[in-house]
Every structure is written in C-alpha cells, then in structure tokens.
C-alpha cells in the first residue's frame, strides 16, 4: 500500500463515530469544528502557524481505496456492507477556512475552521491535527532560533535525528518558512525548492592517510564549494593549519575556501581563536560554521560570549523540538446544525478552566494600530457580526478577566481566517514557499519586540467581543444548571 495514501491516517474512534452517524441517519447533518491550541510552546510569546500545504493536499486526495475498504470490512465491529459502500463514495464536500501559513498565532484562536457534513468533518480531525501540530511546533522553534541568530545564516541539519522521513522533510519546510536559509535534506530540497547545503563527514577525513590529504582531495573534487570539518583530530593544532594549507592551494587555482566547520569542543573559544588565525593567514573571508546540538539557548549564550560564528547548523534540538516535543492543538465542535437548517452553538465544560471551549462559529481579526502600524491585539467575534470598521470604537473584553474591558478606537481590523475550500473545491492557488517565507517575515515586523523576545515575553492580548463573551457565559450557566 502506498505510504502517501492517507485516508486511514485517522483514529479508530473517528470511523466508529462515522458508522454511528450512518446508523442513526445523521451523517449528512452539518457541523463546524475549529482547530486551536491552549498553551504556547517553549514559553514563547507567539506560535507560527504551519502545515496548511499538507492539509490541502490531504483533503484533495481524500477517498477510500479498495484496499482500505477491504481492511475496514475485516474489523471486529463488523461494519455493514452498505456503510462501506458509503465510504467508497466519500469525497470532501465542505468548507475550510484557515489563517495563512507563517501567521503569528496565539492560544484559543481558531487557526482552521472545518464546516462540513459530520461524516466528513469527523474523519479529517486526526490528520489535520497531526500536520498542524507538528509543523507549527517546528516553525515556532525555528522562529525562536532565528530571533537570537540575527542576520547569521541558519542551516537545518536534523534529518538523521527526526522521527522518521515525513518529519524530516516537513520539518525542514517549516524551518525554512520561519527563516532558516537551507536544509541538508536533499528530498526536502527537491520537494519544496529549499536550498540544499552540506559539507563532509568525519569519515571522509578518517578514510584518508592524513587530514591534509583528505582536505586536498575534497577540494579537488568540489573546488567551488569547499567547507572543511576541522575537528576530527585536533581543531587548532591539526585541522585549522591543514585547512589553511588547502585554502592557499585553492587560491593558486583561482578558487577559495568557503568555510571551516566546528562540531565539538568549546565553540566560543575555538571560534574566536580560529577567526584570529584565519585573519592572520590572510583569509578574512573564510566563514566559520558551527554545529553540535545547538538550539536558541546555546546560540544566545555563544553570541553573548563573543563567539565568531557566521553560520549555524541546527539539527536534533530543532527537528525534534526537544524541549517540548508536542503542541497541544485540539479540534473542537463549536456548532451543529439544528432542525431549522441553522447552526446551534455548542460548548465543552471542564473542571480545568483552560479546557472550557469557546462556543459558536467565530471570526478572528488582527487589530493594527493606525498610528504606529503595529499589531495591537487580536479580536475574536461571532461569525455574522460585522467586520469592525477602520477607526470604529470597539469594546474589548479580556476573556481571562472579563471585568477588564476597554473602549478603544484607532484600529484597522484584518481578518485572519481565509477561505481555502468551498463546497469541496480549492478556492485558489496556495502561495509558493518563498511567498510564505516573505509573509512570515512581514508578520514578525508587525509585532513589538516585547512580544517576540525569547525570555519572559509580554503577553499579546486576544480580546473577545461582548456578544461572544455573553454567549459563553450564558451557555456555561445553562449547562451548570442541568441535572
């Protein structure tokens, strides 16, 4: 079976619920689900939404193959043959709205809205969450690293430590859209047009009689792209002198050494000493690449110590998001079709206040301050409410502290949710990855640095409209009073 066929990339209980809806005759009832997360990852001040391109591809190809139908027919639940026939005919026919990839997003905001027959909307939950949660997590981690690296070059080196092949290529894509410059993964380069970069391994040096011979042979083979790994034996007493010798030989051929790479030891100390030695040898243009379990914390500290590193190769800690290996994104029902053909809001109540859902179909707007041009906060409303007019006075409620409200004006409201599928058809062409990358860069420029800093960021406000808050309050009271 093709590993690219993902219709059964779902949880068993989704199929069971689909079967129950089929049995009860409710499979065609419409429902609205929203995707959101409750808590920002890494203690960060924002997240970077990613994963839409793969979600779109999944939805476009959504159909049950004969192989999958046969597999379902053998399940212990003994699904009826007529149900399997219904699956054979299934295509996605609903609507999907999403924030654009690369958007800065915050807790409890709807990132994706699925409005479809319950039969379809239930099926797609697992895959949508899988793609969105992982890629958003990696894009956020990459953005944090970009934030401390300033204008240095960032290379994604994580493939061999990623959790399988799909994580490697889609993680490389998420890293690139968030500001990384290249990936070592050739498949990601081919699939997405990401620049592919690489040097050589320690085994290349070990496989020759001497380090000097290894460097010369490598430069002979690839004279226009020479970066030498100098720490196989002794960085300063062996690797660096041999790299300088090879660099001089390249110069005599009209070529040049691009960089040296440090992969172990005290990177701050070694880079400073290497920079001085290279400069004294007349090689000020030779760059210094560093790798070895780097992340935003280590890079931040190395730069604080004055490390002379130009290019950072970041692998394991990025591709596995090692300090928080999952984003807790959820897919919650917010409205269901009632007998009159309209939607009735629904709510989930929990003893954990953070898990109480926000009922009703919602829109989300980014409020841009007209004077500064900066993002001032996000504003969540019920769908059907008019888009706030430019300069309109708005009543803004803090959902965590509803007694804190303010009347504010001087904003331009930009809608974040945009239609992607309508009646099962893709509404247009997704932006190219370079466009997504540029869009993310513009998004970062919209936010004050206090919201973006790595340590103890200022919380970015997400406000409710009065109508949304009143609906949530009323529904909580209604269900609390039920016996």
XYZ file of C-alpha atoms in Angstrom, residues 17-33 83 85-87 89-95 115-122 333 335-343 423:
47
model
C -18.451 7.690 15.086
C -18.936 7.872 11.330
C -20.581 4.451 11.486
C -22.823 5.526 14.369
C -23.908 8.638 12.419
C -24.634 6.422 9.406
C -26.702 4.045 11.520
C -28.617 6.949 13.110
C -29.183 8.697 9.779
C -27.341 11.859 10.883
C -24.330 11.530 8.574
C -25.425 14.492 6.429
C -26.011 16.875 9.335
C -23.671 19.854 9.088
C -21.166 20.684 11.850
C -18.434 23.239 12.455
C -15.141 22.353 14.121
C -21.623 1.565 5.233
C -20.313 1.477 0.109
C -20.945 4.915 1.626
C -17.223 5.228 2.330
C -18.348 7.238 -2.470
C -16.938 9.681 0.088
C -15.301 12.921 -1.054
C -14.797 16.104 0.948
C -17.629 18.493 0.061
C -17.382 21.075 2.844
C -15.718 24.419 3.540
C -17.636 23.255 8.119
C -18.937 20.079 6.549
C -21.164 17.057 6.874
C -20.407 15.473 10.246
C -19.489 12.328 8.284
C -16.609 14.182 6.629
C -15.668 16.597 9.396
C -15.161 13.773 11.874
C -17.033 21.088 17.787
C -21.683 24.460 16.317
C -24.061 21.843 14.911
C -26.939 22.035 12.503
C -30.376 22.132 14.140
C -33.683 21.138 12.638
C -34.236 24.546 11.076
C -31.167 24.409 8.851
C -29.229 26.888 11.001
C -26.357 26.367 13.417
C -18.037 23.046 -1.285
